[in-house]
Amino acid sequence: MRITPGAIAGALVAALVAAGCSDGTVGQEPRRVIIATSAADVLVDERVAITVHGLGAGDDVTLWARRVDDLGRPWLAHATFTAGTDGTVAVATQAPRAGTYSGVDAMGLFSSMQVADGAATHPPFPVTAAPAVPVALTAVVDGEPVASTQVVQRFAAPGVVTHPVREEGLVGELHLPPGPGPHPGVVLLGGSEGGVTESALADLLAARGFATLALGYFGADELPGELVRIPLEYFEQAFTWLSARPEVADGRVGVIGTSRGGELALWLGATFPQVGAVVSYVGSGLGYGGLPAAGFTGGPLPAAWTYRGKDLPFVMPTYGPAASARYLGTIVLGAPVTDIAGTWPDIQAAGPEALAAATIPVERIDGPVLLLSGEDDRLWPSAPMSDVAFRRLADGGHPHRHEHHAYPGAGHYFGGAPFAGPFPTVLLWPIGFMTGGGTQEANARATADSWPRVLSTLREGLESR
C-alpha cells in the first residue's frame, strides 16, 4: 500500500510549527491536546512510549509519523485510535482501529512507514546516511492538526568513531564505541550483495559497546569480484587484526552474518576457536554453492568457500519441472523472482547423502549460537536450512546455549536495527526484482524481537569469559 496524504498533507505541515491547538467551545476553557513521549532523542533500537492527552472522551485521533530521507522522499505512517474516558490514547497499550500497522505495537508508527504517493518507490526503504533522523509526530482530529512533537532516532551514539580499513588485505570499516575500551570485538558480514554494506548496523553495535568490523569479502576494491572460492583464512586474518587493536579486548570475537553471511558465520565458528559467539540471520546450516558473476548457467557451480586450499562441501538444489515452470512464469510475466535459490523440496531432492556431506559441523562452535529465520523466506528456505544447524547442535551435544527462532510471516529481508523500518518484501537486485517473502509488518516484528537476542548472545559469548 502507498500512502496518499491528500488534504491532510497541508495540515501536517502546519502542525509542525504548533505544539498544540485549542478546540474548546464558547464559555468553556479551551482544551489543550498534547503528545507526550517518554524520550525525545533515542538510539534507533530504543522504544518510545507515545501518549496523547487532552482529547475528549471517545474522540477519534489519527497519529501521523513523518520523516524525509536523503533522496527527499517523505515517509509516512498513521494509526487511528479512540480516546478513553479520560481523554487519553496510549500507543504502547492500545491497538489502532485503522492504520499502517495492526495490533498493539509501541513502535508501529516508526516501523510501518511507507513512501508517500508520487515519490519514487525504489529503493523501498529510507535512504539515510545521517547518524540522526528526526521523526515528526502529529495528532489529527476531524481533519485538523491538534498537536505535534518530534522524536530523533540515532543510529550512532555520540562518541562512536568510524575508520576505513584497507590494510593487511582486509577491506571494511571499523566502528569503535566511545571510550578507550578495551571493548569486545565483533565481525559483521553481509550476504550475496557483496561490498561493505552493514555500516548503520555496525554503528548501532558500537553504540551498544562492541568494537565492530563491518567486513567485505567480495565485490569491493581488491577483493574477489564474485562469491567464488573465498578462503576462510581471510576471515581468520580479520579476527587476528581486530583482536590486536588496542581498543579491542584480547581473545575471542563474535560473528554476525546475514543470508550467505549467515551461512559463512556458521562455517567460521565451526572452524576457528577465536570465535566466541555466532549470530546467523536468515542463513543456512548447509553449505551452498558459489555465485559466479555469470550467474546460474545450468552447469555445476563452484564452491563458495575454501579452507587450506580445499573446497568446502556444498549442496545445490535439484530443480524439477515445478521449479522450471515457476522461473519461466516469472520471466514471461515480468514478476519479481521468487525462490531464486530453490525451495526446500528442491534442496531435499539432492538426496540425504549430499545433504549430510554439506552440513556444517556447527557442534564445534565454542560459544552460544543464535539462528534467526523467516518462515515465509522466498529467497531461500532459511527456516528449514537453519533448522539443520539447530538439530546438529542439539544432537551433537553442543554445550553452549543454542536457539533457533523461526518467525511466522517473516521473509528474508528482516534483521538489524529495529524501529527503522520499513522492512520490505521485494528488493531490486542487478538481475531484477527479488522477492524476499513475508509481510512488512511481520518483518518488523521479527526484527524487533530478534535484536535483544542478538545483543544477549554476543554478551554471553564475549563478556562472560
CSV table of C-alpha atoms in Angstrom, one decimal:
chain,number,residue,atom,x,y,z
A,1,MET,CA,0.0,0.0,0.0
A,2,ARG,CA,1.2,3.5,-0.8
A,3,ILE,CA,0.1,6.5,1.3
A,4,THR,CA,-1.7,9.4,-0.3
A,5,PRO,CA,-1.6,12.2,2.2
A,6,GLY,CA,-4.2,14.2,0.1
A,7,ALA,CA,-5.8,17.0,2.0
A,8,ILE,CA,-4.1,16.0,5.2
A,9,ALA,CA,-0.6,17.0,3.9
A,10,GLY,CA,-1.1,20.7,4.4
A,11,ALA,CA,-2.4,20.0,7.9
A,12,LEU,CA,0.8,18.1,8.7
A,13,VAL,CA,3.0,20.9,7.6
A,14,ALA,CA,1.0,23.4,9.7
A,15,ALA,CA,1.2,21.1,12.7
A,16,LEU,CA,5.0,21.0,12.6
A,17,VAL,CA,5.1,24.6,13.9
A,18,ALA,CA,2.4,24.2,16.5
A,19,ALA,CA,2.8,22.4,19.9
A,20,GLY,CA,-1.0,22.2,20.4
A,21,CYS,CA,-4.3,23.7,19.5
A,22,SER,CA,-7.5,24.7,21.3
A,23,ASP,CA,-10.8,23.1,20.5
A,24,GLY,CA,-13.0,24.4,23.4
A,25,THR,CA,-16.4,25.9,23.0
A,26,VAL,CA,-17.6,29.4,23.9
A,27,GLY,CA,-17.8,29.9,27.6
A,28,GLN,CA,-15.5,26.9,28.4
A,29,GLU,CA,-11.8,26.9,29.0
A,30,PRO,CA,-10.1,25.6,25.7
A,31,ARG,CA,-8.8,22.1,25.8
A,32,ARG,CA,-5.1,21.7,25.0
A,33,VAL,CA,-4.1,18.4,23.3
A,34,ILE,CA,-0.5,17.3,23.9
A,35,ILE,CA,1.6,14.5,22.5
A,36,ALA,CA,3.9,13.2,25.3
A,37,THR,CA,6.8,11.0,24.6
A,38,SER,CA,9.0,9.1,27.0
A,39,ALA,CA,12.1,10.4,25.3
A,40,ALA,CA,12.8,12.9,22.6
A,41,ASP,CA,16.2,11.7,21.5
A,42,VAL,CA,16.9,7.9,21.4
A,43,LEU,CA,19.0,5.2,19.7
A,44,VAL,CA,17.1,3.6,16.9
A,45,ASP,CA,16.8,0.3,18.9
A,46,GLU,CA,15.1,2.1,21.9
A,47,ARG,CA,11.3,2.1,22.4
A,48,VAL,CA,9.5,5.4,22.8
A,49,ALA,CA,6.1,5.5,24.7
A,50,ILE,CA,3.7,7.9,22.9
A,51,THR,CA,0.7,9.2,24.8
A,52,VAL,CA,-1.9,11.8,23.6
A,53,HIS,CA,-3.5,13.8,26.4
A,54,GLY,CA,-6.4,16.3,26.4
A,55,LEU,CA,-8.8,14.6,24.0
A,56,GLY,CA,-12.5,14.3,24.6
A,57,ALA,CA,-13.8,11.0,25.8
A,58,GLY,CA,-14.4,8.8,22.8
A,59,ASP,CA,-12.6,11.1,20.3
A,60,ASP,CA,-11.0,9.5,17.3
A,61,VAL,CA,-7.5,10.8,16.7
A,62,THR,CA,-5.1,9.8,13.9
A,63,LEU,CA,-1.4,9.9,14.8
A,64,TRP,CA,0.9,10.5,11.8
A,65,ALA,CA,4.6,9.9,11.8
A,66,ARG,CA,6.8,11.6,9.1
A,67,ARG,CA,10.4,11.5,8.1
A,68,VAL,CA,12.3,12.6,5.0
A,69,ASP,CA,15.2,10.5,3.6
A,70,ASP,CA,18.3,11.6,1.8
A,71,LEU,CA,16.5,11.4,-1.6
A,72,GLY,CA,13.9,14.0,-0.4
A,73,ARG,CA,11.2,11.4,-0.2
A,74,PRO,CA,8.6,11.7,2.6
A,75,TRP,CA,7.9,8.5,4.5
A,76,LEU,CA,4.6,8.3,6.4
A,77,ALA,CA,2.8,6.1,8.8
A,78,HIS,CA,-0.5,6.6,10.5
A,79,ALA,CA,-2.7,5.0,13.1
A,80,THR,CA,-6.3,5.9,14.3
A,81,PHE,CA,-7.2,5.4,18.0
A,82,THR,CA,-10.3,6.1,20.1
A,83,ALA,CA,-9.6,8.0,23.3
A,84,GLY,CA,-10.7,6.6,26.6
A,85,THR,CA,-13.0,8.2,29.2
A,86,ASP,CA,-10.0,10.2,30.5
A,87,GLY,CA,-9.4,11.6,27.0
A,88,THR,CA,-6.1,9.8,26.6
A,89,VAL,CA,-4.6,7.5,24.0
A,90,ALA,CA,-1.6,5.3,25.0
A,91,VAL,CA,0.0,3.9,21.8
A,92,ALA,CA,2.0,1.3,23.8
A,93,THR,CA,-1.1,-0.4,25.2
A,94,GLN,CA,-3.8,0.3,22.5
A,95,ALA,CA,-4.3,-1.3,19.1
A,96,PRO,CA,-5.3,1.2,16.3
A,97,ARG,CA,-8.7,0.8,14.7
A,98,ALA,CA,-7.0,1.5,11.3
A,99,GLY,CA,-3.6,2.5,10.0
A,100,THR,CA,-0.4,1.2,8.5
A,101,TYR,CA,0.0,-1.4,11.2
A,102,SER,CA,-2.3,-3.5,13.4
A,103,GLY,CA,-2.2,-4.8,16.9
A,104,VAL,CA,-0.6,-3.3,20.0
A,105,ASP,CA,2.8,-2.0,19.0
A,106,ALA,CA,4.5,0.9,20.8
A,107,MET,CA,6.8,1.4,17.8
A,108,GLY,CA,4.4,0.7,15.0
A,109,LEU,CA,4.4,4.3,13.7
A,110,PHE,CA,8.2,4.0,13.3
A,111,SER,CA,8.5,0.6,11.7
A,112,SER,CA,5.5,0.8,9.3
A,113,MET,CA,6.4,3.9,7.3
A,114,GLN,CA,5.6,3.9,3.6
A,115,VAL,CA,6.8,6.2,0.9
A,116,ALA,CA,4.3,9.0,0.1
A,117,ASP,CA,2.3,8.9,-3.1
A,118,GLY,CA,4.2,10.5,-6.0
A,119,ALA,CA,7.6,9.7,-4.6
A,120,ALA,CA,10.0,7.1,-6.2
A,121,THR,CA,9.2,3.7,-4.8
A,122,HIS,CA,12.7,2.2,-5.0
A,123,PRO,CA,14.7,1.6,-3.1
A,124,PRO,CA,11.8,0.5,-0.8
A,125,PHE,CA,13.3,1.8,2.4
A,126,PRO,CA,14.5,5.2,3.5
A,127,VAL,CA,18.0,6.1,2.2
A,128,THR,CA,19.7,7.8,5.1
A,129,ALA,CA,23.4,8.4,5.7
A,130,ALA,CA,22.9,10.8,8.6
A,131,PRO,CA,23.6,9.5,12.1
A,132,ALA,CA,20.4,11.1,13.4
A,133,VAL,CA,16.9,11.2,11.8
A,134,PRO,CA,14.1,13.5,13.1
A,135,VAL,CA,10.6,11.9,13.0
A,136,ALA,CA,7.7,14.3,13.3
A,137,LEU,CA,4.6,13.2,15.2
A,138,THR,CA,1.2,14.9,14.6
A,139,ALA,CA,-2.2,14.3,16.1
A,140,VAL,CA,-5.2,15.0,13.8
A,141,VAL,CA,-8.8,15.2,14.9
A,142,ASP,CA,-11.6,15.8,12.5
A,143,GLY,CA,-9.1,16.5,9.7
A,144,GLU,CA,-7.3,19.2,11.7
A,145,PRO,CA,-3.9,19.1,13.5
A,146,VAL,CA,-4.3,19.5,17.2
A,147,ALA,CA,-0.8,18.7,18.5
A,148,SER,CA,2.7,17.8,17.3
A,149,THR,CA,6.1,16.9,18.6
A,150,GLN,CA,9.4,15.3,17.3
A,151,VAL,CA,11.5,12.3,18.2
A,152,VAL,CA,15.1,12.0,17.0
A,153,GLN,CA,16.3,8.5,16.2
A,154,ARG,CA,20.1,7.9,16.2
A,155,PHE,CA,22.0,5.1,14.6
A,156,ALA,CA,25.2,6.2,16.2
A,157,ALA,CA,25.7,7.3,19.8
A,158,PRO,CA,27.9,10.4,20.5
A,159,GLY,CA,31.5,9.3,20.6
A,160,VAL,CA,31.2,6.4,18.1
A,161,VAL,CA,34.2,6.6,15.7
A,162,THR,CA,34.5,5.0,12.3
A,163,HIS,CA,37.7,4.2,10.5
A,164,PRO,CA,38.1,2.8,7.0
A,165,VAL,CA,40.1,-0.4,6.9
A,166,ARG,CA,42.4,-1.1,4.0
A,167,GLU,CA,45.3,-3.0,5.4
A,168,GLU,CA,46.7,-6.5,5.6
A,169,GLY,CA,44.5,-7.4,2.7
A,170,LEU,CA,41.3,-6.5,4.6
A,171,VAL,CA,38.5,-4.3,3.3
A,172,GLY,CA,36.0,-2.9,5.7
A,173,GLU,CA,35.0,-0.3,8.3
A,174,LEU,CA,35.9,-0.3,12.0
A,175,HIS,CA,33.3,1.2,14.3
A,176,LEU,CA,34.5,1.9,17.8
A,177,PRO,CA,32.4,2.6,20.9
A,178,PRO,CA,33.0,5.7,23.0
A,179,GLY,CA,35.8,5.4,25.5
A,180,PRO,CA,39.2,3.8,25.4
A,181,GLY,CA,38.0,0.2,25.9
A,182,PRO,CA,39.0,-2.4,25.6
A,183,HIS,CA,35.7,-3.4,24.0
A,184,PRO,CA,34.6,-6.9,22.9
A,185,GLY,CA,35.1,-7.4,19.1
A,186,VAL,CA,32.5,-8.3,16.5
A,187,VAL,CA,32.9,-9.1,12.8
A,188,LEU,CA,29.8,-8.2,10.7
A,189,LEU,CA,29.2,-9.9,7.4
A,190,GLY,CA,26.8,-9.1,4.6
A,191,GLY,CA,25.4,-11.5,2.0
A,192,SER,CA,25.5,-12.1,-1.7
A,193,GLU,CA,25.1,-8.3,-2.4
A,194,GLY,CA,28.9,-8.0,-1.8
A,195,GLY,CA,30.8,-5.0,-0.7
A,196,VAL,CA,30.8,-3.4,2.7
A,197,THR,CA,27.1,-3.0,3.4
A,198,GLU,CA,26.4,-3.0,7.1
A,199,SER,CA,27.6,0.4,8.2
A,200,ALA,CA,24.4,1.5,10.0
A,201,LEU,CA,24.2,-1.7,12.0
A,202,ALA,CA,27.9,-1.5,12.8
A,203,ASP,CA,27.3,2.0,14.3
A,204,LEU,CA,24.5,0.6,16.4
A,205,LEU,CA,26.6,-2.3,17.7
A,206,ALA,CA,29.3,0.2,18.6
A,207,ALA,CA,26.8,2.3,20.4
A,208,ARG,CA,26.0,-0.9,22.4
A,209,GLY,CA,29.6,-1.4,23.3
A,210,PHE,CA,31.0,-3.7,20.6
A,211,ALA,CA,34.0,-2.8,18.5
A,212,THR,CA,32.6,-3.8,15.2
A,213,LEU,CA,34.4,-4.6,11.9
A,214,ALA,CA,32.0,-4.4,9.0
A,215,LEU,CA,34.0,-6.7,6.7
A,216,GLY,CA,33.7,-7.0,2.9
A,217,TYR,CA,34.8,-10.3,1.4
A,218,PHE,CA,34.0,-9.9,-2.3
A,219,GLY,CA,32.8,-7.1,-4.6
A,220,ALA,CA,34.9,-4.3,-3.2
A,221,ASP,CA,38.3,-2.8,-4.0
A,222,GLU,CA,40.9,-5.5,-4.5
A,223,LEU,CA,38.7,-8.3,-3.2
A,224,PRO,CA,37.4,-11.0,-5.5
A,225,GLY,CA,34.7,-9.9,-7.8
A,226,GLU,CA,32.4,-12.8,-7.2
A,227,LEU,CA,31.3,-15.1,-4.4
A,228,VAL,CA,33.5,-18.0,-5.5
A,229,ARG,CA,36.1,-19.9,-3.5
A,230,ILE,CA,36.6,-17.2,-0.8
A,231,PRO,CA,39.3,-18.6,1.6
A,232,LEU,CA,38.3,-18.8,5.2
A,233,GLU,CA,41.8,-17.7,6.1
A,234,TYR,CA,40.9,-14.2,5.1
A,235,PHE,CA,38.5,-14.1,8.0
A,236,GLU,CA,41.0,-15.6,10.3
A,237,GLN,CA,43.3,-12.7,9.4
A,238,ALA,CA,40.4,-10.3,10.3
A,239,PHE,CA,40.0,-11.9,13.7
A,240,THR,CA,43.7,-11.6,14.5
A,241,TRP,CA,43.8,-8.0,13.2
A,242,LEU,CA,40.7,-7.0,15.2
A,243,SER,CA,41.9,-8.6,18.5
A,244,ALA,CA,45.3,-6.9,18.2
A,245,ARG,CA,43.7,-3.4,18.2
A,246,PRO,CA,44.3,-1.6,21.5
A,247,GLU,CA,40.7,-0.6,21.7
A,248,VAL,CA,39.5,-4.2,21.4
A,249,ALA,CA,39.5,-6.9,24.1
A,250,ASP,CA,42.1,-9.6,23.7
A,251,GLY,CA,40.8,-13.0,22.8
A,252,ARG,CA,37.6,-14.2,21.1
A,253,VAL,CA,35.3,-12.3,18.7
A,254,GLY,CA,31.7,-12.6,17.8
A,255,VAL,CA,30.5,-13.1,14.2
A,256,ILE,CA,27.2,-11.8,12.8
A,257,GLY,CA,26.2,-12.7,9.3
A,258,THR,CA,23.1,-12.3,7.1
A,259,SER,CA,22.0,-14.7,4.3
A,260,ARG,CA,25.1,-16.1,2.7
A,261,GLY,CA,26.9,-14.2,5.5
A,262,GLY,CA,24.8,-16.2,8.0
A,263,GLU,CA,26.0,-19.4,6.4
A,264,LEU,CA,29.5,-18.1,6.5
A,265,ALA,CA,29.3,-17.2,10.2
A,266,LEU,CA,28.5,-20.8,11.0
A,267,TRP,CA,31.4,-22.0,8.9
A,268,LEU,CA,33.7,-19.6,10.7
A,269,GLY,CA,32.5,-20.5,14.2
A,270,ALA,CA,32.9,-24.2,13.3
A,271,THR,CA,36.5,-23.7,12.0
A,272,PHE,CA,38.2,-21.1,14.2
A,273,PRO,CA,38.5,-21.2,18.1
A,274,GLN,CA,38.8,-17.4,18.1
A,275,VAL,CA,35.0,-17.2,17.5
A,276,GLY,CA,33.1,-17.0,20.8
A,277,ALA,CA,29.6,-16.2,19.6
A,278,VAL,CA,27.7,-16.7,16.3
A,279,VAL,CA,24.6,-15.0,15.1
A,280,SER,CA,23.1,-16.2,11.8
A,281,TYR,CA,20.3,-14.1,10.2
A,282,VAL,CA,18.4,-16.0,7.5
A,283,GLY,CA,21.3,-18.2,7.0
A,284,SER,CA,21.9,-21.9,6.4
A,285,GLY,CA,23.3,-25.0,8.2
A,286,LEU,CA,24.1,-26.4,4.8
A,287,GLY,CA,27.0,-25.2,2.7
A,288,TYR,CA,25.7,-23.7,-0.6
A,289,GLY,CA,27.3,-23.2,-3.9
A,290,GLY,CA,29.2,-20.2,-5.1
A,291,LEU,CA,27.7,-17.3,-7.1
A,292,PRO,CA,29.8,-16.7,-10.2
A,293,ALA,CA,29.5,-13.3,-12.0
A,294,ALA,CA,27.9,-15.1,-15.0
A,295,GLY,CA,25.1,-16.3,-12.7
A,296,PHE,CA,23.3,-19.6,-13.0
A,297,THR,CA,24.1,-21.1,-16.4
A,298,GLY,CA,22.7,-24.5,-15.8
A,299,GLY,CA,26.0,-26.2,-15.2
A,300,PRO,CA,27.7,-27.2,-12.0
A,301,LEU,CA,28.5,-24.3,-9.7
A,302,PRO,CA,31.9,-23.7,-8.0
A,303,ALA,CA,32.3,-23.8,-4.2
A,304,ALA,CA,31.7,-20.6,-2.3
A,305,TRP,CA,34.3,-21.2,0.3
A,306,THR,CA,37.7,-22.9,0.7
A,307,TYR,CA,39.9,-23.8,3.6
A,308,ARG,CA,43.5,-24.8,3.4
A,309,GLY,CA,43.2,-24.8,-0.3
A,310,LYS,CA,40.3,-27.2,-0.5
A,311,ASP,CA,36.7,-26.5,-1.4
A,312,LEU,CA,34.2,-26.7,1.4
A,313,PRO,CA,31.3,-29.1,0.7
A,314,PHE,CA,28.0,-27.7,-0.6
A,315,VAL,CA,24.7,-28.8,-1.8
A,316,MET,CA,22.8,-27.5,-4.9
A,317,PRO,CA,19.1,-27.8,-5.5
A,318,THR,CA,17.8,-30.3,-7.9
A,319,TYR,CA,15.3,-28.3,-9.9
A,320,GLY,CA,12.3,-30.3,-11.2
A,321,PRO,CA,9.5,-29.4,-13.6
A,322,ALA,CA,7.7,-27.3,-11.0
A,323,ALA,CA,10.8,-25.1,-10.5
A,324,SER,CA,11.2,-24.7,-14.2
A,325,ALA,CA,7.6,-23.7,-14.6
A,326,ARG,CA,8.0,-21.2,-11.7
A,327,TYR,CA,11.0,-19.5,-13.3
A,328,LEU,CA,9.5,-19.5,-16.8
A,329,GLY,CA,6.4,-17.9,-15.4
A,330,THR,CA,8.5,-15.2,-13.7
A,331,ILE,CA,10.2,-14.4,-17.0
A,332,VAL,CA,7.1,-14.4,-19.1
A,333,LEU,CA,5.0,-12.3,-16.6
A,334,GLY,CA,7.9,-10.0,-15.6
A,335,ALA,CA,7.1,-10.6,-11.9
A,336,PRO,CA,9.7,-10.5,-9.2
A,337,VAL,CA,11.9,-13.5,-9.0
A,338,THR,CA,10.8,-15.9,-6.3
A,339,ASP,CA,12.7,-18.8,-4.6
A,340,ILE,CA,15.8,-18.0,-6.7
A,341,ALA,CA,18.0,-20.3,-4.6
A,342,GLY,CA,15.4,-23.1,-4.6
A,343,THR,CA,12.7,-24.3,-2.3
A,344,TRP,CA,13.2,-26.7,0.5
A,345,PRO,CA,11.9,-29.6,-1.6
A,346,ASP,CA,14.3,-28.6,-4.4
A,347,ILE,CA,17.2,-28.8,-1.9
A,348,GLN,CA,16.0,-32.0,-0.3
A,349,ALA,CA,15.9,-33.6,-3.8
A,350,ALA,CA,19.7,-33.6,-3.8
A,351,GLY,CA,19.4,-36.6,-1.6
A,352,PRO,CA,20.3,-37.5,2.0
A,353,GLU,CA,23.9,-38.3,1.3
A,354,ALA,CA,24.5,-34.9,-0.4
A,355,LEU,CA,22.7,-33.1,2.4
A,356,ALA,CA,24.8,-34.9,5.1
A,357,ALA,CA,28.0,-34.1,3.3
A,358,ALA,CA,27.2,-30.4,3.1
A,359,THR,CA,26.0,-30.0,6.7
A,360,ILE,CA,28.2,-27.5,8.6
A,361,PRO,CA,29.8,-29.1,11.7
A,362,VAL,CA,28.3,-26.4,14.0
A,363,GLU,CA,28.7,-28.5,17.1
A,364,ARG,CA,32.3,-27.4,17.1
A,365,ILE,CA,31.4,-23.8,17.8
A,366,ASP,CA,32.8,-22.9,21.2
A,367,GLY,CA,30.1,-20.4,22.3
A,368,PRO,CA,26.4,-19.5,22.0
A,369,VAL,CA,24.7,-19.8,18.6
A,370,LEU,CA,21.7,-17.8,17.6
A,371,LEU,CA,19.8,-18.8,14.5
A,372,LEU,CA,17.2,-16.4,13.1
A,373,SER,CA,14.9,-17.2,10.1
A,374,GLY,CA,11.7,-16.3,8.4
A,375,GLU,CA,9.1,-19.0,7.8
A,376,ASP,CA,8.0,-17.3,4.6
A,377,ASP,CA,11.5,-16.7,3.3
A,378,ARG,CA,11.1,-16.7,-0.5
A,379,LEU,CA,14.7,-16.0,-1.5
A,380,TRP,CA,16.0,-19.3,0.0
A,381,PRO,CA,14.4,-21.5,2.7
A,382,SER,CA,16.2,-20.1,5.7
A,383,ALA,CA,13.9,-21.7,8.2
A,384,PRO,CA,14.5,-25.4,7.4
A,385,MET,CA,18.1,-24.7,6.5
A,386,SER,CA,18.7,-23.1,9.8
A,387,ASP,CA,16.9,-26.0,11.5
A,388,VAL,CA,19.6,-28.3,10.0
A,389,ALA,CA,22.1,-26.4,12.1
A,390,PHE,CA,19.9,-26.4,15.2
A,391,ARG,CA,19.3,-30.1,15.1
A,392,ARG,CA,23.0,-30.8,14.7
A,393,LEU,CA,23.8,-28.5,17.6
A,394,ALA,CA,21.2,-30.4,19.8
A,395,ASP,CA,22.2,-33.9,18.6
A,396,GLY,CA,25.9,-33.1,18.8
A,397,GLY,CA,25.8,-32.2,22.5
A,398,HIS,CA,26.8,-28.6,21.9
A,399,PRO,CA,27.5,-27.4,25.5
A,400,HIS,CA,26.6,-23.7,25.0
A,401,ARG,CA,23.2,-22.0,24.5
A,402,HIS,CA,21.8,-22.5,21.0
A,403,GLU,CA,18.5,-21.2,19.8
A,404,HIS,CA,16.6,-21.1,16.5
A,405,HIS,CA,13.8,-18.5,16.2
A,406,ALA,CA,11.8,-19.0,13.0
A,407,TYR,CA,9.4,-16.1,12.7
A,408,PRO,CA,5.9,-16.8,11.3
A,409,GLY,CA,5.0,-14.5,8.4
A,410,ALA,CA,8.6,-13.1,8.1
A,411,GLY,CA,10.6,-13.3,5.0
A,412,HIS,CA,14.2,-12.8,4.0
A,413,TYR,CA,14.6,-9.1,4.5
A,414,PHE,CA,14.5,-8.6,8.2
A,415,GLY,CA,17.1,-8.0,10.9
A,416,GLY,CA,19.4,-5.4,12.2
A,417,ALA,CA,18.3,-2.2,13.7
A,418,PRO,CA,14.7,-2.3,14.9
A,419,PHE,CA,12.2,0.6,14.6
A,420,ALA,CA,13.9,2.0,11.5
A,421,GLY,CA,11.5,0.5,9.0
A,422,PRO,CA,10.0,-0.3,6.7
A,423,PHE,CA,11.3,-3.8,6.2
A,424,PRO,CA,10.5,-4.6,2.6
A,425,THR,CA,9.3,-7.8,0.9
A,426,VAL,CA,10.8,-7.1,-2.5
A,427,LEU,CA,14.2,-5.6,-3.4
A,428,LEU,CA,15.8,-4.6,-6.7
A,429,TRP,CA,18.9,-6.6,-7.5
A,430,PRO,CA,21.1,-6.4,-10.6
A,431,ILE,CA,19.2,-9.3,-12.1
A,432,GLY,CA,15.8,-7.7,-11.4
A,433,PHE,CA,13.3,-7.6,-8.5
A,434,MET,CA,13.8,-10.3,-6.0
A,435,THR,CA,11.1,-11.5,-3.6
A,436,GLY,CA,12.1,-11.9,0.0
A,437,GLY,CA,8.7,-13.0,1.2
A,438,GLY,CA,6.8,-12.3,4.3
A,439,THR,CA,4.9,-9.1,5.1
A,440,GLN,CA,6.3,-5.7,6.1
A,441,GLU,CA,4.6,-6.0,9.5
A,442,ALA,CA,5.9,-9.5,10.2
A,443,ASN,CA,9.4,-8.5,9.2
A,444,ALA,CA,9.3,-5.5,11.5
A,445,ARG,CA,8.1,-7.7,14.4
A,446,ALA,CA,10.8,-10.3,13.8
A,447,THR,CA,13.5,-7.5,13.7
A,448,ALA,CA,12.3,-6.0,17.0
A,449,ASP,CA,12.1,-9.4,18.7
A,450,SER,CA,15.5,-10.7,17.5
A,451,TRP,CA,17.6,-7.6,18.3
A,452,PRO,CA,17.7,-8.1,22.1
A,453,ARG,CA,18.5,-11.7,21.5
A,454,VAL,CA,21.5,-10.7,19.3
A,455,LEU,CA,22.9,-8.5,22.0
A,456,SER,CA,22.4,-11.1,24.7
A,457,THR,CA,24.2,-13.8,22.6
A,458,LEU,CA,27.2,-11.5,22.0
A,459,ARG,CA,27.4,-10.5,25.7
A,460,GLU,CA,27.1,-14.1,26.8
A,461,GLY,CA,29.9,-15.3,24.5
A,462,LEU,CA,32.3,-12.4,24.7
A,463,GLU,CA,31.8,-10.6,28.1
A,464,SER,CA,31.3,-13.5,30.5
A,465,ARG,CA,34.7,-15.2,29.9
